[in-house]
Tab-separated table of C-alpha atoms and ligand atoms in Angstrom:
chain	number	residue	atom	x	y	z
A	616	MET	CA	-188.703	-172.637	54.029
A	617	GLY	CA	-187.300	-169.462	52.479
A	618	PHE	CA	-186.033	-166.610	54.598
A	619	ALA	CA	-185.735	-167.124	58.342
A	620	LYS	CA	-188.515	-165.531	60.413
A	621	ASP	CA	-186.100	-162.994	61.868
A	622	PHE	CA	-184.420	-162.209	58.545
A	623	VAL	CA	-183.454	-158.527	58.472
A	624	TRP	CA	-184.613	-156.415	55.520
A	625	GLY	CA	-182.846	-153.084	55.340
A	626	ALA	CA	-181.215	-150.460	53.191
A	627	ALA	CA	-177.780	-148.882	53.290
A	628	THR	CA	-176.097	-145.526	52.687
A	629	SER	CA	-172.775	-143.921	53.525
A	630	SER	CA	-171.993	-140.600	55.128
A	631	TYR	CA	-170.325	-138.600	52.340
A	632	GLN	CA	-172.764	-139.907	49.762
A	633	ILE	CA	-175.809	-138.452	51.526
A	634	GLU	CA	-175.037	-136.166	54.465
A	635	GLY	CA	-173.929	-132.900	52.894
A	636	ALA	CA	-173.054	-130.258	55.516
A	637	ALA	CA	-169.455	-130.805	54.506
A	638	GLN	CA	-168.224	-127.659	56.222
A	639	GLU	CA	-170.740	-127.430	59.027
A	640	ASP	CA	-170.707	-127.692	62.804
A	641	GLY	CA	-166.973	-128.239	63.151
A	642	LYS	CA	-166.644	-131.213	60.820
A	643	GLY	CA	-163.026	-131.762	59.713
A	644	GLN	CA	-162.094	-132.388	56.097
A	645	HIS	CA	-161.476	-135.818	54.651
A	646	VAL	CA	-159.830	-136.962	51.465
A	647	TRP	CA	-163.074	-136.818	49.466
A	648	ASP	CA	-163.820	-133.240	50.573
A	649	VAL	CA	-160.503	-132.254	49.058
A	650	PHE	CA	-160.481	-134.568	46.025
A	651	VAL	CA	-163.833	-133.405	44.641
A	652	LYS	CA	-162.649	-129.800	44.503
A	653	GLU	CA	-159.949	-130.528	41.940
A	654	PRO	CA	-161.086	-130.254	38.324
A	655	GLY	CA	-161.465	-133.440	36.336
A	656	HIS	CA	-162.015	-135.832	39.209
A	657	ILE	CA	-165.791	-136.017	39.348
A	658	ALA	CA	-168.361	-136.161	36.557
A	659	GLU	CA	-169.740	-132.716	35.777
A	660	GLY	CA	-167.701	-131.260	38.646
A	661	HIS	CA	-170.200	-132.489	41.253
A	662	THR	CA	-169.304	-132.576	44.946
A	663	GLY	CA	-170.815	-134.077	48.087
A	664	ASP	CA	-170.995	-130.654	49.760
A	665	ARG	CA	-174.789	-130.793	49.889
A	666	ALA	CA	-175.563	-134.299	48.599
A	667	CYS	CA	-179.020	-135.294	49.960
A	668	ASP	CA	-178.714	-132.839	52.840
A	669	HIS	CA	-179.433	-135.775	55.116
A	670	TYR	CA	-177.576	-133.963	57.903
A	671	HIS	CA	-180.590	-131.635	58.117
A	672	LEU	CA	-183.299	-133.884	56.722
A	673	PHE	CA	-182.573	-137.122	58.568
A	674	ARG	CA	-185.829	-137.031	60.567
A	675	GLU	CA	-187.879	-136.879	57.363
A	676	ASP	CA	-185.705	-139.595	55.848
A	677	ILE	CA	-186.321	-141.871	58.804
A	678	LYS	CA	-190.064	-141.362	58.390
A	679	LEU	CA	-189.665	-142.565	54.815
A	680	MET	CA	-187.695	-145.603	56.008
A	681	LYS	CA	-190.526	-146.380	58.359
A	682	GLU	CA	-193.086	-145.986	55.595
A	683	MET	CA	-191.067	-148.420	53.496
A	684	GLY	CA	-191.158	-150.893	56.345
A	685	LEU	CA	-187.389	-151.124	56.769
A	686	MET	CA	-186.342	-153.188	59.738
A	687	ALA	CA	-182.770	-151.952	59.726
A	688	TYR	CA	-180.675	-149.122	58.373
A	689	ARG	CA	-176.973	-149.418	57.685
A	690	PHE	CA	-175.177	-146.069	57.662
A	691	SER	CA	-171.592	-144.975	58.123
A	692	ILE	CA	-170.004	-142.456	60.409
A	693	ASP	CA	-167.838	-139.735	58.954
A	694	TRP	CA	-164.705	-140.085	61.063
A	695	SER	CA	-163.781	-136.439	60.472
A	696	ARG	CA	-167.186	-135.251	61.685
A	697	ILE	CA	-166.545	-136.575	65.163
A	698	LEU	CA	-162.736	-136.353	65.217
A	699	PRO	CA	-161.875	-133.400	62.943
A	700	GLU	CA	-158.140	-134.135	63.023
A	701	GLY	CA	-158.705	-137.907	62.962
A	702	VAL	CA	-157.360	-138.237	66.504
A	703	GLY	CA	-157.561	-136.236	69.722
A	704	ARG	CA	-160.133	-133.456	69.854
A	705	VAL	CA	-163.747	-134.639	69.767
A	706	ASN	CA	-166.371	-132.592	67.900
A	707	GLU	CA	-169.412	-132.828	70.163
A	708	LYS	CA	-171.719	-131.444	67.473
A	709	GLY	CA	-170.790	-134.342	65.226
A	710	ILE	CA	-171.455	-136.778	68.056
A	711	ALA	CA	-174.815	-135.104	68.662
A	712	PHE	CA	-175.814	-135.589	65.019
A	713	TYR	CA	-175.177	-139.348	65.032
A	714	SER	CA	-176.668	-139.678	68.479
A	715	GLU	CA	-179.923	-138.088	67.357
A	716	LEU	CA	-179.928	-140.150	64.199
A	717	ILE	CA	-179.667	-143.312	66.279
A	718	ASP	CA	-182.354	-142.210	68.741
A	719	THR	CA	-184.736	-141.334	65.938
A	720	LEU	CA	-184.163	-144.684	64.224
A	721	LEU	CA	-184.870	-146.517	67.459
A	722	GLN	CA	-188.005	-144.453	68.109
A	723	HIS	CA	-189.235	-145.651	64.719
A	724	GLY	CA	-188.387	-149.263	65.470
A	725	ILE	CA	-185.500	-149.371	62.967
A	726	GLU	CA	-182.323	-151.163	64.027
A	727	PRO	CA	-179.178	-149.104	63.381
A	728	TYR	CA	-176.146	-150.865	61.864
A	729	ILE	CA	-173.032	-148.712	61.927
A	730	THR	CA	-170.184	-148.915	59.443
A	731	LEU	CA	-167.053	-147.298	60.828
A	732	TYR	CA	-165.266	-146.581	57.600
A	733	HIS	CA	-166.833	-145.999	54.221
A	734	TRP	CA	-163.799	-144.304	52.663
A	735	GLU	CA	-163.617	-140.942	54.448
A	736	LEU	CA	-160.022	-140.806	55.569
A	737	PRO	CA	-159.570	-137.632	57.649
A	738	TYR	CA	-157.365	-135.301	55.641
A	739	ALA	CA	-155.160	-134.547	58.635
A	740	LEU	CA	-154.291	-138.251	58.834
A	741	HIS	CA	-153.772	-138.483	55.101
A	742	GLN	CA	-151.184	-135.727	55.474
A	743	ARG	CA	-149.459	-137.882	58.052
A	744	GLY	CA	-149.199	-140.740	55.578
A	745	GLY	CA	-152.703	-142.165	55.907
A	746	TRP	CA	-152.874	-145.893	55.213
A	747	MET	CA	-149.141	-145.935	54.426
A	748	ASN	CA	-148.455	-145.064	58.037
A	749	PRO	CA	-148.497	-148.082	60.398
A	750	GLN	CA	-149.865	-145.752	63.087
A	751	MET	CA	-153.190	-145.878	61.263
A	752	VAL	CA	-153.847	-149.105	63.123
A	753	GLU	CA	-153.922	-147.298	66.464
A	754	TRP	CA	-155.627	-144.193	65.073
A	755	PHE	CA	-158.430	-146.321	63.707
A	756	GLY	CA	-158.600	-148.166	67.021
A	757	GLU	CA	-158.985	-144.873	68.898
A	758	TYR	CA	-161.769	-143.850	66.561
A	759	ALA	CA	-163.516	-147.196	67.129
A	760	LYS	CA	-163.166	-146.698	70.867
A	761	LEU	CA	-164.886	-143.318	70.700
A	762	VAL	CA	-167.706	-144.778	68.618
A	763	ALA	CA	-168.149	-147.620	71.102
A	764	GLU	CA	-168.128	-145.237	74.072
A	765	ARG	CA	-170.689	-142.868	72.604
A	766	PHE	CA	-173.039	-145.079	70.626
A	767	SER	CA	-172.847	-148.718	71.661
A	768	ASP	CA	-175.303	-148.263	74.519
A	769	ARG	CA	-177.933	-148.068	71.758
A	770	VAL	CA	-176.271	-149.697	68.770
A	771	LYS	CA	-175.501	-153.409	68.795
A	772	TYR	CA	-174.393	-154.046	65.213
A	773	PHE	CA	-171.158	-152.762	63.721
A	774	PHE	CA	-169.199	-153.263	60.535
A	775	THR	CA	-165.593	-152.093	60.553
A	776	LEU	CA	-164.635	-151.419	56.933
A	777	ASN	CA	-166.648	-151.090	53.776
A	778	GLU	CA	-165.022	-152.413	50.606
A	779	PRO	CA	-161.304	-152.121	51.295
A	780	GLN	CA	-160.876	-153.367	47.716
A	781	CYS	CA	-162.218	-150.014	46.531
A	782	PHE	CA	-160.609	-147.585	48.881
A	783	VAL	CA	-157.194	-149.155	48.360
A	784	GLY	CA	-157.630	-150.192	44.715
A	785	LEU	CA	-159.387	-147.128	43.354
A	786	GLY	CA	-157.941	-144.653	45.837
A	787	PHE	CA	-154.283	-145.664	45.731
A	788	LEU	CA	-153.739	-147.885	42.707
A	789	THR	CA	-155.763	-146.517	39.801
A	790	GLY	CA	-156.249	-143.091	41.379
A	791	GLU	CA	-159.876	-142.812	40.223
A	792	HIS	CA	-161.066	-142.215	43.773
A	793	ALA	CA	-159.792	-140.031	46.585
A	794	PRO	CA	-157.018	-139.354	47.352
A	795	GLY	CA	-156.271	-140.007	43.676
A	796	ILE	CA	-152.875	-141.649	44.038
A	797	LYS	CA	-151.265	-144.140	41.681
A	798	ALA	CA	-148.958	-145.822	44.146
A	799	PRO	CA	-146.429	-148.548	43.413
A	800	LEU	CA	-147.786	-152.050	44.010
A	801	LYS	CA	-145.464	-152.539	46.941
A	802	ASP	CA	-147.054	-149.601	48.723
A	803	THR	CA	-150.572	-150.847	48.082
A	804	PHE	CA	-149.779	-154.215	49.661
A	805	ALA	CA	-148.338	-152.425	52.696
A	806	MET	CA	-151.480	-150.302	52.958
A	807	ALA	CA	-153.688	-153.353	52.650
A	808	HIS	CA	-151.829	-154.971	55.510
A	809	HIS	CA	-152.308	-151.878	57.673
A	810	VAL	CA	-155.979	-151.801	56.706
A	811	LEU	CA	-156.471	-155.396	57.855
A	812	LYS	CA	-154.640	-154.722	61.101
A	813	ALA	CA	-156.744	-151.614	61.666
A	814	HIS	CA	-159.832	-153.767	61.242
A	815	GLY	CA	-158.546	-156.146	63.955
A	816	ARG	CA	-157.721	-153.271	66.272
A	817	ALA	CA	-161.180	-151.791	65.795
A	818	VAL	CA	-162.772	-155.137	66.666
A	819	GLN	CA	-160.739	-155.226	69.883
A	820	MET	CA	-161.712	-151.684	70.815
A	821	LEU	CA	-165.385	-152.179	70.044
A	822	ARG	CA	-165.430	-155.274	72.242
A	823	GLN	CA	-163.465	-153.643	75.043
A	824	TYR	CA	-165.475	-150.428	75.170
A	825	GLY	CA	-168.828	-151.747	73.961
A	826	LYS	CA	-171.615	-151.168	76.460
A	827	GLN	CA	-173.413	-154.369	75.545
A	828	ASP	CA	-172.529	-157.593	73.729
A	829	LEU	CA	-171.859	-156.305	70.270
A	830	VAL	CA	-172.280	-158.079	66.977
A	831	ILE	CA	-169.299	-157.144	64.849
A	832	GLY	CA	-168.622	-157.757	61.179
A	833	TYR	CA	-166.754	-156.654	58.127
A	834	ALA	CA	-168.149	-155.616	54.716
A	835	PRO	CA	-165.845	-156.266	51.772
A	836	THR	CA	-166.751	-156.516	48.093
A	837	GLY	CA	-164.943	-158.540	45.441
A	838	SER	CA	-165.572	-160.376	42.289
A	839	MET	CA	-168.226	-163.089	42.734
A	840	CYS	CA	-168.324	-166.181	40.533
A	841	TYR	CA	-171.077	-168.580	39.557
A	842	PRO	CA	-170.937	-171.801	37.535
A	843	GLU	CA	-172.154	-172.020	33.959
A	844	THR	CA	-174.055	-175.214	34.811
A	845	GLU	CA	-174.731	-177.092	38.032
A	846	ARG	CA	-172.375	-179.891	36.985
A	847	GLU	CA	-169.919	-180.581	39.788
A	848	GLU	CA	-166.867	-179.644	37.678
A	849	ASP	CA	-168.308	-176.215	36.821
A	850	VAL	CA	-169.264	-175.608	40.434
A	851	GLU	CA	-165.738	-176.514	41.459
A	852	ALA	CA	-164.318	-174.200	38.789
A	853	ALA	CA	-166.405	-171.272	40.102
A	854	ARG	CA	-165.414	-172.113	43.675
A	855	GLN	CA	-161.741	-172.027	42.761
A	856	MET	CA	-162.050	-168.833	40.748
A	857	ILE	CA	-163.902	-166.791	43.360
A	858	PHE	CA	-161.040	-167.201	45.812
A	859	SER	CA	-158.129	-166.860	43.404
A	860	MET	CA	-156.154	-163.797	42.453
A	861	SER	CA	-156.320	-161.864	39.228
A	862	GLN	CA	-153.711	-162.763	36.623
A	863	GLU	CA	-152.643	-159.165	36.378
A	864	ASP	CA	-150.720	-157.761	39.308
A	865	ARG	CA	-152.156	-154.279	38.910
A	866	ASN	CA	-155.617	-155.725	39.277
A	867	TRP	CA	-154.820	-157.504	42.496
A	868	THR	CA	-157.185	-155.632	44.765
A	869	TRP	CA	-160.376	-157.165	43.272
A	870	ASN	CA	-160.088	-160.243	45.304
A	871	VAL	CA	-162.050	-161.973	47.969
A	872	ALA	CA	-159.472	-164.268	49.564
A	873	TRP	CA	-156.734	-161.684	50.076
A	874	TRP	CA	-159.080	-159.483	52.050
A	875	SER	CA	-161.065	-162.146	53.888
A	876	ASP	CA	-158.849	-165.188	54.497
A	877	PRO	CA	-156.581	-163.296	56.928
A	878	ILE	CA	-159.593	-162.091	58.917
A	879	LEU	CA	-161.504	-165.358	58.958
A	880	LEU	CA	-158.839	-168.023	58.469
A	881	GLY	CA	-155.891	-166.264	60.096
A	882	HIS	CA	-153.565	-166.350	57.080
A	883	TYR	CA	-153.165	-164.909	53.601
A	884	PRO	CA	-154.099	-167.321	50.781
A	885	GLU	CA	-150.958	-169.430	50.294
A	886	LYS	CA	-150.605	-169.596	46.527
A	887	GLU	CA	-151.182	-165.885	46.172
A	888	PHE	CA	-148.846	-165.105	49.046
A	889	ALA	CA	-146.063	-166.872	47.189
A	890	CYS	CA	-146.951	-165.065	44.002
A	891	TYR	CA	-146.922	-161.601	45.570
A	892	GLU	CA	-144.188	-162.102	48.129
A	893	LYS	CA	-141.925	-159.646	46.325
A	894	TYR	CA	-144.373	-156.839	47.045
A	895	LEU	CA	-145.205	-157.695	50.641
A	896	PRO	CA	-144.155	-155.873	53.798
A	897	LYS	CA	-142.787	-157.722	56.809
A	898	ILE	CA	-145.663	-159.723	58.261
A	899	THR	CA	-145.457	-161.146	61.772
A	900	ASP	CA	-147.446	-163.738	63.694
A	901	ASP	CA	-148.679	-160.964	65.968
A	902	ASP	CA	-149.985	-159.089	62.935
A	903	MET	CA	-151.932	-162.139	61.832
A	904	LYS	CA	-153.316	-162.671	65.307
A	905	LEU	CA	-154.557	-159.102	65.424
A	906	ILE	CA	-156.105	-159.327	61.959
A	907	ALA	CA	-157.909	-162.548	62.893
A	908	GLU	CA	-159.524	-161.079	66.003
A	909	PRO	CA	-162.808	-163.019	65.986
A	910	ILE	CA	-165.832	-161.408	64.396
A	911	ASP	CA	-169.465	-162.509	64.640
A	912	ILE	CA	-170.902	-161.898	61.196
A	913	TYR	CA	-169.631	-161.575	57.687
A	914	GLY	CA	-170.995	-158.885	55.380
A	915	GLN	CA	-170.527	-159.063	51.643
A	916	ASN	CA	-171.425	-156.436	49.067
A	917	ILE	CA	-172.558	-158.213	45.904
A	918	TYR	CA	-173.581	-156.579	42.639
A	919	ASN	CA	-172.607	-159.033	39.939
A	920	GLY	CA	-170.481	-162.022	39.139
A	921	ARG	CA	-168.504	-163.806	36.469
A	922	CYS	CA	-169.750	-166.987	34.856
A	923	ILE	CA	-167.186	-169.770	35.177
A	924	ARG	CA	-166.806	-173.273	33.783
A	925	MET	CA	-164.151	-175.936	33.958
A	926	GLY	CA	-162.050	-175.714	30.814
A	927	LYS	CA	-160.968	-178.694	28.766
A	928	ASP	CA	-157.483	-178.300	30.245
A	929	GLY	CA	-158.923	-178.859	33.730
A	930	LYS	CA	-158.521	-175.201	34.681
A	931	PRO	CA	-161.385	-172.816	35.509
A	932	GLU	CA	-162.176	-170.393	32.707
A	933	GLU	CA	-164.498	-167.436	32.357
A	934	VAL	CA	-167.439	-167.808	29.972
A	935	PRO	CA	-167.571	-164.791	27.648
A	936	ARG	CA	-170.766	-162.732	27.897
A	937	TYR	CA	-172.966	-162.849	24.828
A	938	VAL	CA	-173.563	-159.783	22.685
A	939	GLY	CA	-176.302	-157.672	24.215
A	940	PHE	CA	-175.852	-159.133	27.713
A	941	PRO	CA	-178.177	-157.269	30.144
A	942	ARG	CA	-176.509	-154.380	31.925
A	943	THR	CA	-177.512	-151.706	34.413
A	944	ALA	CA	-177.208	-147.994	33.701
A	945	ILE	CA	-173.696	-147.903	35.138
A	946	ASN	CA	-172.870	-150.756	32.749
A	947	TRP	CA	-172.552	-153.527	35.318
A	948	PRO	CA	-173.781	-156.936	34.129
A	949	VAL	CA	-177.042	-158.309	35.490
A	950	THR	CA	-176.148	-161.697	36.956
A	951	PRO	CA	-178.706	-162.745	39.599
A	952	GLU	CA	-176.977	-166.107	40.134
A	953	CYS	CA	-174.264	-164.340	42.133
A	954	LEU	CA	-176.716	-163.854	44.983
A	955	TYR	CA	-177.069	-167.607	45.343
A	956	TRP	CA	-173.540	-168.799	44.642
A	957	GLY	CA	-171.754	-165.896	46.346
A	958	PRO	CA	-173.184	-166.490	49.840
A	959	LYS	CA	-172.939	-170.251	49.335
A	960	PHE	CA	-169.212	-170.243	48.507
A	961	LEU	CA	-168.475	-167.684	51.221
A	962	TYR	CA	-170.341	-169.663	53.843
A	963	GLU	CA	-168.598	-172.900	52.877
A	964	ARG	CA	-165.212	-171.260	53.297
A	965	TYR	CA	-165.719	-168.922	56.237
A	966	LYS	CA	-168.562	-170.551	58.149
A	967	LYS	CA	-169.892	-167.256	59.489
A	968	PRO	CA	-173.451	-165.947	59.410
A	969	ILE	CA	-173.784	-163.784	56.329
A	970	TYR	CA	-175.390	-160.445	55.597
A	971	ILE	CA	-175.618	-159.010	52.116
A	972	THR	CA	-174.445	-155.563	53.111
A	973	GLU	CA	-175.033	-153.995	49.685
A	974	ASN	CA	-176.809	-154.997	46.493
A	975	GLY	CA	-178.697	-152.949	43.943
A	976	LEU	CA	-178.344	-151.169	40.633
A	977	SER	CA	-178.297	-147.761	39.079
A	978	CYS	CA	-181.006	-146.721	36.630
A	979	HIS	CA	-181.367	-143.386	34.904
A	980	ASP	CA	-184.658	-142.744	36.694
A	981	VAL	CA	-186.823	-139.738	35.849
A	982	VAL	CA	-189.985	-138.197	37.236
A	983	SER	CA	-192.788	-139.026	34.783
A	984	LEU	CA	-195.660	-136.794	33.708
A	985	ASP	CA	-197.781	-138.374	36.423
A	986	LYS	CA	-195.149	-137.104	38.937
A	987	LYS	CA	-194.192	-140.653	39.853
A	988	VAL	CA	-190.916	-142.471	39.343
A	989	HIS	CA	-191.444	-145.716	37.447
A	990	ASP	CA	-188.439	-148.005	37.622
A	991	PRO	CA	-189.482	-151.385	36.212
A	992	ASN	CA	-185.849	-152.292	35.585
A	993	ARG	CA	-185.068	-152.054	39.290
A	994	ILE	CA	-188.062	-154.190	40.224
A	995	ASP	CA	-187.133	-156.783	37.619
A	996	PHE	CA	-183.508	-156.804	38.776
A	997	LEU	CA	-184.480	-157.178	42.416
A	998	ALA	CA	-187.046	-159.875	41.732
A	999	ARG	CA	-184.389	-161.915	39.959
A	1000	TYR	CA	-181.638	-161.301	42.517
A	1001	LEU	CA	-183.791	-161.804	45.601
A	1002	HIS	CA	-185.191	-165.000	44.148
A	1003	GLU	CA	-181.632	-166.333	44.061
A	1004	LEU	CA	-180.983	-165.026	47.546
A	1005	LYS	CA	-184.001	-166.925	48.758
A	1006	ARG	CA	-182.460	-170.122	47.395
A	1007	ALA	CA	-179.284	-169.310	49.299
A	1008	ALA	CA	-181.280	-168.672	52.480
A	1009	GLU	CA	-182.346	-172.296	52.407
A	1010	GLU	CA	-178.743	-173.523	52.535
A	1011	VAL	CA	-176.745	-170.798	54.235
A	1012	ASP	CA	-176.982	-169.029	57.594
A	1013	LEU	CA	-178.167	-165.816	55.986
A	1014	ARG	CA	-179.159	-163.062	58.405
A	1015	GLY	CA	-180.040	-160.003	56.374
A	1016	TYR	CA	-180.105	-157.967	53.190
A	1017	PHE	CA	-179.342	-154.259	52.854
A	1018	HIS	CA	-180.421	-152.708	49.603
A	1019	TRP	CA	-177.995	-150.206	48.077
A	1020	SER	CA	-179.207	-147.657	48.374
A	1021	LEU	CA	-181.966	-146.129	50.424
A	1022	MET	CA	-181.983	-143.056	48.221
A	1023	ASP	CA	-180.190	-141.632	45.209
A	1024	ASN	CA	-176.887	-140.155	46.237
A	1025	PHE	CA	-173.394	-139.022	45.337
A	1026	GLU	CA	-171.924	-141.909	43.361
A	1027	TRP	CA	-168.247	-141.013	43.888
A	1028	ALA	CA	-166.423	-140.277	40.606
A	1029	LYS	CA	-169.756	-140.442	38.750
A	1030	GLY	CA	-171.207	-137.648	40.856
A	1031	TYR	CA	-175.005	-137.593	40.713
A	1032	THR	CA	-175.201	-139.083	37.235
A	1033	GLU	CA	-176.081	-142.566	38.524
A	1034	ARG	CA	-179.160	-143.217	40.652
A	1035	PHE	CA	-179.021	-146.217	42.981
A	1036	GLY	CA	-181.889	-145.335	45.332
A	1037	LEU	CA	-185.262	-146.784	46.141
A	1038	ILE	CA	-186.152	-143.166	46.799
A	1039	TYR	CA	-185.680	-140.561	44.099
A	1040	VAL	CA	-183.965	-137.344	45.152
A	1041	ASP	CA	-184.490	-134.076	43.307
A	1042	TYR	CA	-181.184	-132.416	44.106
A	1043	ARG	CA	-182.518	-128.946	43.250
A	1044	THR	CA	-185.246	-128.990	45.889
A	1045	GLN	CA	-184.256	-132.001	48.042
A	1046	GLU	CA	-187.717	-133.426	47.420
A	1047	ARG	CA	-187.862	-137.197	47.922
A	1048	ILE	CA	-190.187	-139.412	45.860
A	1049	PHE	CA	-190.746	-143.112	46.432
A	1050	LYS	CA	-189.895	-144.986	43.252
A	1051	ASP	CA	-192.193	-147.861	42.281
A	1052	SER	CA	-189.453	-150.192	43.550
A	1053	ALA	CA	-189.765	-148.725	47.065
A	1054	TYR	CA	-193.412	-149.843	47.203
A	1055	TRP	CA	-192.437	-153.191	45.721
A	1056	TYR	CA	-189.680	-153.647	48.336
A	1057	ARG	CA	-192.176	-152.726	51.076
A	1058	ASP	CA	-194.292	-155.699	49.983
A	1059	VAL	CA	-191.284	-158.001	49.937
A	1060	ILE	CA	-190.522	-156.964	53.513
A	1061	ARG	CA	-194.131	-157.380	54.642
A	1062	LYS	CA	-194.243	-160.900	53.282
A	1063	ASN	CA	-190.666	-161.779	54.225
A	1064	GLY	CA	-189.959	-162.588	50.587
A	1065	GLU	CA	-192.702	-165.190	50.375
A	1066	ASP	CA	-193.622	-164.310	46.769
A	1067	LEU	CA	-190.075	-164.159	45.422
B	1292	IFM	O1	-172.100	-146.316	45.949
B	1292	IFM	C1	-171.268	-147.405	46.112
B	1292	IFM	C2	-170.956	-147.633	47.575
B	1292	IFM	O2	-170.405	-146.512	48.172
B	1292	IFM	C3	-169.982	-148.766	47.714
B	1292	IFM	N1	-170.424	-149.934	47.023
B	1292	IFM	C4	-170.874	-149.794	45.658
B	1292	IFM	C5	-171.882	-148.659	45.560
B	1292	IFM	C6	-172.326	-148.494	44.100
B	1292	IFM	O3	-171.234	-148.195	43.303
């Protein structure tokens, strides 16, 4: 048993975090291009202007992917690179970049997985109201159509949105991310509804204009939960908690059910709907039908989880973390159990084949005197997490795992201060160095996780 024979081992990135070339070859501007230029938004004033310069170095990067033995690469398209105003005029140079990227991946035997939206809202659309504007549904659909027309002859796998929880929650509620807005709750629920409809519209367009039978999914994040013990009552407590809403309204976006039930079950979660009704826009049956346009696979980004038990009062409660609980450099808890219980609970509820579309950690990696990058913490983290994933693979229809990230990159508001890559990037010279974990992951891939 263990991982299926055709299990897909890959790594993921996103456009703004690695591409650079922010003002090149006719690319339009998006909200991050603008946000990073304002003082105080990004650690140490970093920007993604150059990032990993992947726009120019992608051929070398694909060679490294090959050397690592990756079977698949999940990357995102910068909407404003191919449609500078978000709609209308096509930038052929942007199309040519992604086209060559895809061809080169295929020449190296690496399956491309495209994410349509990893947070780069074209600035021109933002100025027209962005996600507040119901027209976003059609604009996103038009973008998906163009992607299908130009790339789906060679690309079979697509994810629509990456982590709507973040781009709505951090972008429009807390304002930590672009475009840096602290909107009223009512507005954020309206945006979320438009986002879900845009997802549905993109699925329709990909299917209609796809040049082959496409495999289409969605890649949210959300707070995972795992039980303190394997006693049935604790398992039930964790199951209830993972799909329930936060107690605090202003924390509402960190939720699995709100963002996934409509897509996979065709309705918003009932209890929460009642609770948040005062903030909700008008929602019609046609809206729900569009949102629930059938998808083929379910992607979930999983980094950590909360430990849950059934309280004495019969209600689920969170188990406090002990003093000195293990944490990654970015201060996220190390909780490998989430990679077993997360897919298990999601599969029970949504009954779709699952991909882990992101998982990984940041370490403050350095180049040692021997010129190598030793990252034992990453190897230890991955050994623990992938061991749990292997358990899940025995019970769940699990199709693939994409490590976040292929290489160090621009970590949004943290700039380059956090390193998530299997490959170290020296941002001064753009030199790439395999970390020890990249060699370790290569072995995992070769043996299909046999030793985990
Ligand atoms: O870098 C991000 C990515 O863009 C979205 N998911 C989480 C990663 C680590 O923070």
